[in-house]
PDB file of C-alpha atoms in Angstrom:
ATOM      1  CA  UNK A   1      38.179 -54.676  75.495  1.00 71.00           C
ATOM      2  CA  UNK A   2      39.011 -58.455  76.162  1.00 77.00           C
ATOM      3  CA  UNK A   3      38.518 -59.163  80.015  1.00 91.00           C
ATOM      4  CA  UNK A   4      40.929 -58.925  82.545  1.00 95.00           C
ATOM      5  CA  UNK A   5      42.204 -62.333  83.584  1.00 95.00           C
ATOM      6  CA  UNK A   6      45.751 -61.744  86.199  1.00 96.00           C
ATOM      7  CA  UNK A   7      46.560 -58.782  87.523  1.00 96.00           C
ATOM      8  CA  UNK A   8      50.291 -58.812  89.685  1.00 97.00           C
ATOM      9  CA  UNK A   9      50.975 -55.523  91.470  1.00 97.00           C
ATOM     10  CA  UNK A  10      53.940 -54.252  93.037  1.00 96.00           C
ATOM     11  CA  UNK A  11      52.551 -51.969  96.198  1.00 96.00           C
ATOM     12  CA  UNK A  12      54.035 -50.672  99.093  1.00 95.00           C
ATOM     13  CA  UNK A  13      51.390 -50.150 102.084  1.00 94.00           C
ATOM     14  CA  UNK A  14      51.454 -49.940 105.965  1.00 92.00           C
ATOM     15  CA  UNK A  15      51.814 -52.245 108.096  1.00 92.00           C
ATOM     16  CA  UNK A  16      47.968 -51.610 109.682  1.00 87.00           C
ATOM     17  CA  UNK A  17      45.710 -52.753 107.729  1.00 88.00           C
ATOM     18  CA  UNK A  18      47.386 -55.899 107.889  1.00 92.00           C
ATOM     19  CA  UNK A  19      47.659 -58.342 104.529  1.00 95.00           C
ATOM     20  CA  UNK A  20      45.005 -60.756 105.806  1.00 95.00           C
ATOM     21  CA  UNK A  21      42.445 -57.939 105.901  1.00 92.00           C
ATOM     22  CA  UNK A  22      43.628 -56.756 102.640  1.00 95.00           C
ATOM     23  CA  UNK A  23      43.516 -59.796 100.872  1.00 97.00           C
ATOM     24  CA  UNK A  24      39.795 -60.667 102.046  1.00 96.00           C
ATOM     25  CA  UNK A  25      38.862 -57.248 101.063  1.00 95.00           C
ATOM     26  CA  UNK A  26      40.193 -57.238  97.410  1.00 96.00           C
ATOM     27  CA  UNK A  27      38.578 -61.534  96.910  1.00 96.00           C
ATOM     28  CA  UNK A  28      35.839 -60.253  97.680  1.00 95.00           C
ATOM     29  CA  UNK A  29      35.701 -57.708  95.061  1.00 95.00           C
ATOM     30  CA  UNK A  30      33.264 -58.328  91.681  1.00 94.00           C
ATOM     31  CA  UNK A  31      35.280 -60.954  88.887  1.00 93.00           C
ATOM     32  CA  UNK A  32      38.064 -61.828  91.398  1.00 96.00           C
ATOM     33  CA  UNK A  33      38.658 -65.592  91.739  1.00 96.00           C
ATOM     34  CA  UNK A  34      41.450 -65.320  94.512  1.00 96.00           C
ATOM     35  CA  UNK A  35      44.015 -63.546  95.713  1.00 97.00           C
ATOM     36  CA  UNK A  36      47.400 -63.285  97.291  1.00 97.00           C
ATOM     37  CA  UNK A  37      49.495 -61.205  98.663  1.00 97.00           C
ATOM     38  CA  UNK A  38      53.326 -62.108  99.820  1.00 97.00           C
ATOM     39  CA  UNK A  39      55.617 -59.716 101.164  1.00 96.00           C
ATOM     40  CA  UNK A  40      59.280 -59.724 100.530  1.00 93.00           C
ATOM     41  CA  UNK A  41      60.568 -56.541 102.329  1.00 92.00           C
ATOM     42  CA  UNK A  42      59.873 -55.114 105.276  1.00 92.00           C
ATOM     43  CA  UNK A  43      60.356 -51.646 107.297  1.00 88.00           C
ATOM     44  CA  UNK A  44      59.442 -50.307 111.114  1.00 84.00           C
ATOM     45  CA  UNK A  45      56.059 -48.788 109.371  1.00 87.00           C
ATOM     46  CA  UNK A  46      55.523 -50.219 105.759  1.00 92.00           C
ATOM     47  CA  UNK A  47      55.614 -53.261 103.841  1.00 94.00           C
ATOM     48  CA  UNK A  48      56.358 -53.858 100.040  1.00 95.00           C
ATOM     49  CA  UNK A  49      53.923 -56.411  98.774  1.00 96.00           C
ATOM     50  CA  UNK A  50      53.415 -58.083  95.637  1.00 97.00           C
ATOM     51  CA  UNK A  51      49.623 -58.506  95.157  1.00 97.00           C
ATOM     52  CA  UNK A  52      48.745 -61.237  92.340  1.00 97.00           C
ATOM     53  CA  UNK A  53      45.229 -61.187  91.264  1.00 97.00           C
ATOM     54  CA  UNK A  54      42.843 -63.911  89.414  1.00 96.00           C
ATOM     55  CA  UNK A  55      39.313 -63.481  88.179  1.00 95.00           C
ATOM     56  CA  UNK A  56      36.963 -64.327  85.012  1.00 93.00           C
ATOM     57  CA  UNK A  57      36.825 -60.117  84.371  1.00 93.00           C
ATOM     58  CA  UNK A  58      38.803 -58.044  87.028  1.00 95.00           C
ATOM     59  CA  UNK A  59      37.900 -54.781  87.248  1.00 95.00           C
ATOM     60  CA  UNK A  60      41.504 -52.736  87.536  1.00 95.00           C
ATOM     61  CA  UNK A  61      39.579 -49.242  89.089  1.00 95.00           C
ATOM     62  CA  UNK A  62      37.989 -51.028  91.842  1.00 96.00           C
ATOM     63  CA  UNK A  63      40.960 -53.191  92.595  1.00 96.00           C
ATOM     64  CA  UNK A  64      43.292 -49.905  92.810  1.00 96.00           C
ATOM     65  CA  UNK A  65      41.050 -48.094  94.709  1.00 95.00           C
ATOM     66  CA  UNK A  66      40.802 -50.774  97.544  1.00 96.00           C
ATOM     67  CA  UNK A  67      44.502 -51.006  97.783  1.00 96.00           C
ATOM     68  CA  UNK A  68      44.960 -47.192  98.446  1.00 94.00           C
ATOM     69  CA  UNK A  69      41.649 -46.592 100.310  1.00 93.00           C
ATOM     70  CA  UNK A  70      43.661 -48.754 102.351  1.00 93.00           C
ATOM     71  CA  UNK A  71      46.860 -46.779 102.488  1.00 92.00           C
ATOM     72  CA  UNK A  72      48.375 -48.656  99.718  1.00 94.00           C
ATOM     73  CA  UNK A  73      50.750 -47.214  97.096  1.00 93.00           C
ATOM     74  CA  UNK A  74      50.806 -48.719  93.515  1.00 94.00           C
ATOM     75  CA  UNK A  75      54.624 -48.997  92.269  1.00 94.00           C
ATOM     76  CA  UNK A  76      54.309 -51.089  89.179  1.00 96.00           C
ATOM     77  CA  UNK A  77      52.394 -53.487  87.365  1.00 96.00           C
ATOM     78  CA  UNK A  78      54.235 -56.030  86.994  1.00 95.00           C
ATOM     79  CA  UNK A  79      52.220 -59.077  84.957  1.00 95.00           C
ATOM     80  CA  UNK A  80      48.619 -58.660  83.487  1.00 96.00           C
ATOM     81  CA  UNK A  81      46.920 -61.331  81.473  1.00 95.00           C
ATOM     82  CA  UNK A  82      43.534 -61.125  79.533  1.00 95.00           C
ATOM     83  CA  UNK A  83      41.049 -62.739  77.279  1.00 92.00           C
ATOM     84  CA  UNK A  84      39.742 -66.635  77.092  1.00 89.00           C
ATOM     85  CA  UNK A  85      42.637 -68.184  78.039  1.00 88.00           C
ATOM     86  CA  UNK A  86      44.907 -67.442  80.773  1.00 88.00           C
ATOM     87  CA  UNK A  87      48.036 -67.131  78.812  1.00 89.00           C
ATOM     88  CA  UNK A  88      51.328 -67.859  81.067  1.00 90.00           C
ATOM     89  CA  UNK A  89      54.576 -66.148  80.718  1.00 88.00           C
ATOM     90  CA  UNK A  90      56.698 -67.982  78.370  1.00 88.00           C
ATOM     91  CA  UNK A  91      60.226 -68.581  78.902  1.00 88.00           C
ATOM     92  CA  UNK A  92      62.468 -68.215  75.452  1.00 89.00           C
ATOM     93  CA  UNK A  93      66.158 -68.932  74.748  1.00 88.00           C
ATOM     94  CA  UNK A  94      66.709 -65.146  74.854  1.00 86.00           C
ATOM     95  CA  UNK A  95      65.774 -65.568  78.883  1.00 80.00           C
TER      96      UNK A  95
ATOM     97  CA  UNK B   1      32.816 -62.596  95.317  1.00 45.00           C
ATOM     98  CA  UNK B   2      30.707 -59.878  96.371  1.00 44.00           C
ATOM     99  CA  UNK B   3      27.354 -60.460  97.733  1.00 47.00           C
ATOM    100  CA  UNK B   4      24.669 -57.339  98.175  1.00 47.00           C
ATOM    101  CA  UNK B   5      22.265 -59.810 100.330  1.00 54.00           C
ATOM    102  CA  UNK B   6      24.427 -59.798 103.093  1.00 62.00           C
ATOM    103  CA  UNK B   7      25.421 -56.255 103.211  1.00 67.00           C
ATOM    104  CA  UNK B   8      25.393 -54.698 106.894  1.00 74.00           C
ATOM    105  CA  UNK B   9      22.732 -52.451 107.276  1.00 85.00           C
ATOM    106  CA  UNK B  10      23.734 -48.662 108.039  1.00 85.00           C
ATOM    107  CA  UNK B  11      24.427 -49.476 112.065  1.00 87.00           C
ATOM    108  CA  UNK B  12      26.090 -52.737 112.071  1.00 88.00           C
ATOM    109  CA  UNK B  13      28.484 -50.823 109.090  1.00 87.00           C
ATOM    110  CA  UNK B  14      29.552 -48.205 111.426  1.00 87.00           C
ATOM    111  CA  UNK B  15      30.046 -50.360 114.014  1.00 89.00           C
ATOM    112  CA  UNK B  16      32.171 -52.245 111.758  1.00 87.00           C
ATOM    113  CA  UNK B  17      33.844 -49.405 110.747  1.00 87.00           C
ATOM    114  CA  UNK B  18      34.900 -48.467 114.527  1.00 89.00           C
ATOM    115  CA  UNK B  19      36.287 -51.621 115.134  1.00 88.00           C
ATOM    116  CA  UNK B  20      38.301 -51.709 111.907  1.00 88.00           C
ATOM    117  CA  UNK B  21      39.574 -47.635 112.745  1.00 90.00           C
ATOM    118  CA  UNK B  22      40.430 -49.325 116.266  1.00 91.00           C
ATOM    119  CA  UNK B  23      42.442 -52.087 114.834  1.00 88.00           C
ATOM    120  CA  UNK B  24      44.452 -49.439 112.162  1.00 89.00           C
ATOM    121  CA  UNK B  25      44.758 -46.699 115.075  1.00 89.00           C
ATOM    122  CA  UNK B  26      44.743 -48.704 118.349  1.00 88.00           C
ATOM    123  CA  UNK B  27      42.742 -46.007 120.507  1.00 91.00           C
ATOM    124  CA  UNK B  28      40.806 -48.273 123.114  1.00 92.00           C
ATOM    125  CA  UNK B  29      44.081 -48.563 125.411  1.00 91.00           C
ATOM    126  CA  UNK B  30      44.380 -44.754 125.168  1.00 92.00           C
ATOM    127  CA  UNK B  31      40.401 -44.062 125.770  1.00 93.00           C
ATOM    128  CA  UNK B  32      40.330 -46.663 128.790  1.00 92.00           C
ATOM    129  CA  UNK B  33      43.377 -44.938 130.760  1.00 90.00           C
ATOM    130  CA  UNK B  34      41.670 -41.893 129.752  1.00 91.00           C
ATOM    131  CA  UNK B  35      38.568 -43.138 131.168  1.00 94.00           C
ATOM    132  CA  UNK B  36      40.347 -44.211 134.296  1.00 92.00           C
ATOM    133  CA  UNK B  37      43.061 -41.373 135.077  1.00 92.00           C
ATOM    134  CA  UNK B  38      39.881 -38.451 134.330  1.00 94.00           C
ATOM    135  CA  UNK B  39      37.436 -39.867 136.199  1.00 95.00           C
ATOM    136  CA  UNK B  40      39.408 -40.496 139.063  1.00 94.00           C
ATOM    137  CA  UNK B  41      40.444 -36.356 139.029  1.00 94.00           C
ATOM    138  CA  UNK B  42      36.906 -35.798 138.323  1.00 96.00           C
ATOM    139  CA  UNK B  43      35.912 -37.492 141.841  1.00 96.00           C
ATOM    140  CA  UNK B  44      39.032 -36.295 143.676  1.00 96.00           C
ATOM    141  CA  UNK B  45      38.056 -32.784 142.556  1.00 96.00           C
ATOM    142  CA  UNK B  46      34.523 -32.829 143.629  1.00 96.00           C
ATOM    143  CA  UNK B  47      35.532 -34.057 146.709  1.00 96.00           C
ATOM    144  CA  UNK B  48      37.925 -30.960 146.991  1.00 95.00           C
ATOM    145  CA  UNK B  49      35.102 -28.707 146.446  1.00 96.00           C
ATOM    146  CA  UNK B  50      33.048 -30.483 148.771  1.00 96.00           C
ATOM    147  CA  UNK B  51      35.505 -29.859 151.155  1.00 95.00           C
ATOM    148  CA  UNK B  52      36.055 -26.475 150.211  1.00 94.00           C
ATOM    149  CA  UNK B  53      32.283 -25.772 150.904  1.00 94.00           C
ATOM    150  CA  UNK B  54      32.213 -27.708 153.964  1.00 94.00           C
ATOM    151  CA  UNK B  55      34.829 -25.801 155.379  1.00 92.00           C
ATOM    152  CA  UNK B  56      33.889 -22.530 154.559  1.00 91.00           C
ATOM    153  CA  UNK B  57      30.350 -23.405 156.217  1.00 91.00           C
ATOM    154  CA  UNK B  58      28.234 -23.176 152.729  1.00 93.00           C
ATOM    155  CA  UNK B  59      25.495 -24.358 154.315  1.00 91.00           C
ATOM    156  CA  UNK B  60      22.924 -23.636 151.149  1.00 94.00           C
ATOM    157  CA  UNK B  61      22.600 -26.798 148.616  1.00 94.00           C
ATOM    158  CA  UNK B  62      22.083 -24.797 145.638  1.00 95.00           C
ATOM    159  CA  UNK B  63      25.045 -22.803 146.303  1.00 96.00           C
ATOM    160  CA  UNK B  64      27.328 -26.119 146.604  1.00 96.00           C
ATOM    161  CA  UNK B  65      25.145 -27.333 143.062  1.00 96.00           C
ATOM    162  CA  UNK B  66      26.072 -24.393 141.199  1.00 96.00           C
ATOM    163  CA  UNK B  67      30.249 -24.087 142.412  1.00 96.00           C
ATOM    164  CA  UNK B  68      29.878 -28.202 141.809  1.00 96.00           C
ATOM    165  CA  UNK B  69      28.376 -27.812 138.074  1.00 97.00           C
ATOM    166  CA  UNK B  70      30.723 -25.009 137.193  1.00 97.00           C
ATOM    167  CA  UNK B  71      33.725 -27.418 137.975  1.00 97.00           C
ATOM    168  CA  UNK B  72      32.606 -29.987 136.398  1.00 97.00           C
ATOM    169  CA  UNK B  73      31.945 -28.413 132.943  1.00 97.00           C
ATOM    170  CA  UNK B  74      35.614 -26.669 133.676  1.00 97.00           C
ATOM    171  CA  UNK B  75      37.210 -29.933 134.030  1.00 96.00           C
ATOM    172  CA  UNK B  76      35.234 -31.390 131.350  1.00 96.00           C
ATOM    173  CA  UNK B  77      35.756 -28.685 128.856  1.00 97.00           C
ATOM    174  CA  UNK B  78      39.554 -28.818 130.028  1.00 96.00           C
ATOM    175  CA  UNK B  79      39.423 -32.788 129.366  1.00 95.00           C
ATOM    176  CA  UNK B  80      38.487 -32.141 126.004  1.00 96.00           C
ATOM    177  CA  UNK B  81      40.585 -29.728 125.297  1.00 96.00           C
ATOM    178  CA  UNK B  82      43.411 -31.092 125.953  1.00 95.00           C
ATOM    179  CA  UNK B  83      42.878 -34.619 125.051  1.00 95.00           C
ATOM    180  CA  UNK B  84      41.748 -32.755 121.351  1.00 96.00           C
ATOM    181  CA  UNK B  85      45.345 -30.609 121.146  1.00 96.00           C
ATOM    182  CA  UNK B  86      47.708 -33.342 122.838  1.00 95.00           C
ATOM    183  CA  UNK B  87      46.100 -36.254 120.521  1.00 94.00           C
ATOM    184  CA  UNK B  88      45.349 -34.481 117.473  1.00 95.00           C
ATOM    185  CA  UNK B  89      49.071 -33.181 117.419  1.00 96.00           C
ATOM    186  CA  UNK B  90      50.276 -36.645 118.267  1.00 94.00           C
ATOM    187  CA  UNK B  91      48.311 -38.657 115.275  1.00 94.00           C
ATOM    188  CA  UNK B  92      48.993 -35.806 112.959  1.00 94.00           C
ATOM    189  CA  UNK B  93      52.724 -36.083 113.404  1.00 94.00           C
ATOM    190  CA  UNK B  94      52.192 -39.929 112.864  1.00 92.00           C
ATOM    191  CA  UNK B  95      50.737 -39.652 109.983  1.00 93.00           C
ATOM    192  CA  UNK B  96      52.367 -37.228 108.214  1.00 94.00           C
ATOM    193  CA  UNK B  97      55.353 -39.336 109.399  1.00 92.00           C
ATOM    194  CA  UNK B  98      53.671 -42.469 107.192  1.00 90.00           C
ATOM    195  CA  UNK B  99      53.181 -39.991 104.442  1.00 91.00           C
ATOM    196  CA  UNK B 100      56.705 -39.290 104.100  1.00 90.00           C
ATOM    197  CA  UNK B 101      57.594 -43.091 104.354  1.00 87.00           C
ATOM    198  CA  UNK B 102      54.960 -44.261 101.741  1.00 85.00           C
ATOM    199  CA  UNK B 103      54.988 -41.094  99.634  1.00 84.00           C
ATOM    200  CA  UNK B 104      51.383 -41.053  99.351  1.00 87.00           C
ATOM    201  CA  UNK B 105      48.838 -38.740 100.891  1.00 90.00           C
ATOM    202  CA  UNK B 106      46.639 -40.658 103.116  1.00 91.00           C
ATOM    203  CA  UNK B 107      44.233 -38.386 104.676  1.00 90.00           C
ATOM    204  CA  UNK B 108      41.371 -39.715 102.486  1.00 89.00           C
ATOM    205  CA  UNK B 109      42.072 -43.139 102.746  1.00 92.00           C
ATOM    206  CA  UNK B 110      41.373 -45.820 106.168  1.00 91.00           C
ATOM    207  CA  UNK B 111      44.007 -44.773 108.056  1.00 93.00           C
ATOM    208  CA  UNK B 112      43.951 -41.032 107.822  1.00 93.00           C
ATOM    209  CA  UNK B 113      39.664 -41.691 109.138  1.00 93.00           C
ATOM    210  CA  UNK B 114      41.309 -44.175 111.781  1.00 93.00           C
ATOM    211  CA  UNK B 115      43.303 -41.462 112.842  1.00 94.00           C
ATOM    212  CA  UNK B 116      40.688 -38.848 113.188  1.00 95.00           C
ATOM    213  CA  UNK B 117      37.965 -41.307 114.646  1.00 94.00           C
ATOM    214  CA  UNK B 118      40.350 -42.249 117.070  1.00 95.00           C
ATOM    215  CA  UNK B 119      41.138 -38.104 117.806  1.00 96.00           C
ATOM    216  CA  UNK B 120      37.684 -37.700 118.468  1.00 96.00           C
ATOM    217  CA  UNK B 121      36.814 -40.842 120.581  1.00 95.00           C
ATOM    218  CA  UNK B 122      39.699 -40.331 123.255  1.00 95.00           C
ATOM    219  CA  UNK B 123      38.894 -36.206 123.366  1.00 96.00           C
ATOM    220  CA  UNK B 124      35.535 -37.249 124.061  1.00 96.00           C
ATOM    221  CA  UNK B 125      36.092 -39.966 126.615  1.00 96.00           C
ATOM    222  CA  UNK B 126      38.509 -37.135 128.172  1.00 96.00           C
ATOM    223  CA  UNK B 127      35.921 -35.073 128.738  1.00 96.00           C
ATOM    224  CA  UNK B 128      33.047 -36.572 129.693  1.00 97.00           C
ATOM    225  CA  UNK B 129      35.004 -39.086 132.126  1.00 97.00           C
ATOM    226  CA  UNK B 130      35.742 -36.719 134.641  1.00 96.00           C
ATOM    227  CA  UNK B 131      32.047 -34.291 133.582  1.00 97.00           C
ATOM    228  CA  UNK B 132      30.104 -37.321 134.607  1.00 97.00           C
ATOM    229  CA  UNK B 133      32.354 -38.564 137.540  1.00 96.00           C
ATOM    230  CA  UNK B 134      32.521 -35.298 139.170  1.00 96.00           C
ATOM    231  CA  UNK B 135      28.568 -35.037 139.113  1.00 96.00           C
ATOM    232  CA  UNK B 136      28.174 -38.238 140.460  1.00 96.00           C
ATOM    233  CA  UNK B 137      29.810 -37.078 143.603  1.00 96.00           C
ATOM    234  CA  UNK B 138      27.116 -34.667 143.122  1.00 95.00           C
ATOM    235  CA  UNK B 139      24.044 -36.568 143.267  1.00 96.00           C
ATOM    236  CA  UNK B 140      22.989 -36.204 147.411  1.00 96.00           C
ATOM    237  CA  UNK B 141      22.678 -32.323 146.879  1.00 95.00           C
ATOM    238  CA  UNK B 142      20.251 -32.526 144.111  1.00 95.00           C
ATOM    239  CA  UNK B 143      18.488 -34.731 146.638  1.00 94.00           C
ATOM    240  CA  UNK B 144      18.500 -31.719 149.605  1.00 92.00           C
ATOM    241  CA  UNK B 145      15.003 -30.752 150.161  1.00 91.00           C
ATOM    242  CA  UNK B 146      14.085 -34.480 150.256  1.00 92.00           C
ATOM    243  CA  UNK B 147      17.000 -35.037 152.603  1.00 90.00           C
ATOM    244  CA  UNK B 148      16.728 -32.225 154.916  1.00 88.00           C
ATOM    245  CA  UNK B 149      19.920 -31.905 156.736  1.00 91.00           C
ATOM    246  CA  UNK B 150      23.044 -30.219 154.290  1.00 93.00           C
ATOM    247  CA  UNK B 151      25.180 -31.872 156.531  1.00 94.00           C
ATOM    248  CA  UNK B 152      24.025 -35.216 155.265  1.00 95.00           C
ATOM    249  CA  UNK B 153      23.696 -34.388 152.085  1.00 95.00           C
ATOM    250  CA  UNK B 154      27.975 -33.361 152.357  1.00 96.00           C
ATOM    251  CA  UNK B 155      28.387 -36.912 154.362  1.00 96.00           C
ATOM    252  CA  UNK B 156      26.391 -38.747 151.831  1.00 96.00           C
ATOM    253  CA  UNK B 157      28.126 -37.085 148.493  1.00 96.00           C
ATOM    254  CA  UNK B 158      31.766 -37.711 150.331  1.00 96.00           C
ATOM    255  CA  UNK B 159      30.686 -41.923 150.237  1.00 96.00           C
ATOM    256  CA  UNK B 160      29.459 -41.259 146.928  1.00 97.00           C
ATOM    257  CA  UNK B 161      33.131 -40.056 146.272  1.00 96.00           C
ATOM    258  CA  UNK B 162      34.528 -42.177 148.114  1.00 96.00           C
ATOM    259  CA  UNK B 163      32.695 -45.681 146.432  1.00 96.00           C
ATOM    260  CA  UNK B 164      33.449 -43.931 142.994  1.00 95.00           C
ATOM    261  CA  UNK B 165      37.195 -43.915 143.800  1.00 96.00           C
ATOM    262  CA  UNK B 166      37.204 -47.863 145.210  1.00 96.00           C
ATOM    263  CA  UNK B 167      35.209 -48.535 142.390  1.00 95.00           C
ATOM    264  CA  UNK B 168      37.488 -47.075 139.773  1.00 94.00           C
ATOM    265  CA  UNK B 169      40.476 -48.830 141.523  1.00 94.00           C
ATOM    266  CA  UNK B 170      38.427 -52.070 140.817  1.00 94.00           C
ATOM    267  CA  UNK B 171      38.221 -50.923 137.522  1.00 92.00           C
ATOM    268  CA  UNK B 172      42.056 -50.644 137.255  1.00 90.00           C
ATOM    269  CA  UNK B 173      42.452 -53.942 139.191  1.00 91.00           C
ATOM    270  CA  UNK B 174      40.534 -55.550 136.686  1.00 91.00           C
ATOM    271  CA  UNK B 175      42.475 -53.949 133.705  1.00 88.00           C
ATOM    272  CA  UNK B 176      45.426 -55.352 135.233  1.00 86.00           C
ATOM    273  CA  UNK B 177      44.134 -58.611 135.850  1.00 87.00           C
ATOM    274  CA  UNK B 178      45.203 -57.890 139.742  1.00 88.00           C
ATOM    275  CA  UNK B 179      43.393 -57.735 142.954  1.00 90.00           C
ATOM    276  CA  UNK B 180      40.128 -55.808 142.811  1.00 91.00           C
ATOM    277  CA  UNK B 181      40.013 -54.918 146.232  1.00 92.00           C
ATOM    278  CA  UNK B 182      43.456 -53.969 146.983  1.00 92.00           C
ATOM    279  CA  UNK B 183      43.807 -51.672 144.125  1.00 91.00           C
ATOM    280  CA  UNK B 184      40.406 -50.608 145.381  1.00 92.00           C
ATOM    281  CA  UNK B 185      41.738 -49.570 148.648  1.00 93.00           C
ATOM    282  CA  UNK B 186      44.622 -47.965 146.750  1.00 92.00           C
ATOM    283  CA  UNK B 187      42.445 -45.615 145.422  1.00 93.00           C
ATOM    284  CA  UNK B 188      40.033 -44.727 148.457  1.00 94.00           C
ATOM    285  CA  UNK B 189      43.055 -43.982 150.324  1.00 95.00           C
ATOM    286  CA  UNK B 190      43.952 -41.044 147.610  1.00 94.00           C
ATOM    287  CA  UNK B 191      40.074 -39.812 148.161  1.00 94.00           C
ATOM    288  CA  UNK B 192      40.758 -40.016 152.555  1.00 95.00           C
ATOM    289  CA  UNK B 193      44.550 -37.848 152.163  1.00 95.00           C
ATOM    290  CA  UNK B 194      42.384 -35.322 150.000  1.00 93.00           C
ATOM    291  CA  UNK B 195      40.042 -35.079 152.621  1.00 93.00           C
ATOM    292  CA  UNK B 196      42.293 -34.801 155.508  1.00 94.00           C
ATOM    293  CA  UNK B 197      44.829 -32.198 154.215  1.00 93.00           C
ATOM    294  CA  UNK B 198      41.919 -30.101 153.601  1.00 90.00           C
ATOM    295  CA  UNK B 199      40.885 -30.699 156.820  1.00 89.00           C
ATOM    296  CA  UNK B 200      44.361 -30.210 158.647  1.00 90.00           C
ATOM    297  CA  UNK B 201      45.165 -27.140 156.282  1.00 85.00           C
ATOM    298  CA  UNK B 202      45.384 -24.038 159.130  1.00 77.00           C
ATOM    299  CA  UNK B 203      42.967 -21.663 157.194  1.00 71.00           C
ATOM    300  CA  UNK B 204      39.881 -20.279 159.135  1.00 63.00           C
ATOM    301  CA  UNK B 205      36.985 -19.146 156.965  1.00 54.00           C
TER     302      UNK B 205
END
């Protein structure tokens, strides 16, 4: 299987542990280059947060399994890219 | 990126863990008025028995050790009892709460151990607050045969009481960033109306 290059998550998680814990936990995960994590909703106990992911060869178990150890809920994948070269979305006349 | 060289060793992990349940569960501010309201009804109780004895001319040391002890572990048992049911009812309700919010089950995950760690920790510092505090008070009788006199030993454990209560209101002052002496005197003054409406109350022995 060609290695995992992006990885952008749609999760909803509380609001303890906080996003700057959560983001230090998954970079520091094995084959992640960076992460980041930016919220765009918010409630009195959750958050929705879309987590975007880098790396040489992310490892998609390990990365889920930090985001709910941590109370967070997976909703969708939204974006994954993989092999050599990162390939970007491309925008067509159809879009 | 991930680095196994400067893993934590076993200790310095659990330590790190408390710390990170304390941040997700927030139990220190519980556990310290815990501390506080316990151990101060731990020392206001001895000093009730001590009165209690005193009164009712108990004049033998093991006699006032043995009714001491068995109120202690009574009000430390209750301590921990309580604290268990009241909190364990409290954070179960808030999670299951979170639960229903997130749709997910979280009782395996950070926050569901946060929320039992932090069950544990105040039941604990429930119980053995006022367990400890009460035996303090406690201390002079064990002391009897070297001391001679029971009548010092009951003056001596009533200071002991009495310093435990102006020191716990120093404790409070300092919580509250106010003065240490004046909540100190705040305190003692609870400890001196214990041991005057005892006093005053018209029962003969």
């Amino acid at each position: 299987m060609g290695n995992l290059r992006r990885l952008v998550l749609d999760v909803l998680k509380p609001l303890d542990p906080n996003i700057v814990e959560l983001v230090q936990l998954v970079a520091e995960l094995e084959g992640v280059d960076g992460a980041n994590i930016s919220i765009y909703e918010i409630d009195r106990r959750v958050e929705n947060a879309k987590i975007t992911i880098e790396g040489q060869d992310l490892r998609y178990n390990e990365i889920t399994h930090v985001i709910e150890e941590n109370g967070g809920s997976i909703h969708s994948i939204d974006e994954v890219a993989a092999g050599r070269v990162l390939i970007e979305d491309v925008i067509t006349p159809q879009d | 990126m991930a680095d196994s060289n400067n893993s934590p060793g076993p200790l310095a992990q659990s330590i790190n863990n408390i710390r990170e349940y304390e941040r997700i569960a927030g139990f220190s501010k519980i556990a310290r008025r815990a501390l506080a309201n316990n151990s101060f009804d731990g020392v206001l109780t001895m000093i009730g028995v001590l009165m209690g004895n005193y009164l009712g001319d108990v004049d033998s040391a093991n006699t006032v050790i043995r009714i001491g002890i068995a109120t202690s572990v009574s009000i430390g048992v209750s301590g921990l009892w309580g604290a268990y049911l009241a909190e364990s009812a409290e954070r179960g309700r808030e999670l299951a709460e979170l639960e229903r919010i997130s749709l997910t089950n979280l009782s395996k995950t950070k926050i569901g151990r946060a929320s039992r760690v932090a069950v544990i920790v105040v039941s604990l510092v429930d119980g053995i607050s006022p367990l400890v505090s009460s035996l303090i008070v406690l201390i002079p009788f064990f002391f009897a045969p070297l001391i001679g006199n029971i009548m010092v030993s009951y003056a001596l454990s009533i200071i002991v009481g009495l310093l435990g209560l102006f020191g716990l209101g120093m404790f409070l002052g300092h919580i509250s960033e106010r003065s240490l002496i004046g909540y100190g005197l705040r305190t003692i003054v609870a400890g001196i109306a214990a041991i005057a409406i005892n006093a005053l109350l018209p029962l003969s022995p």
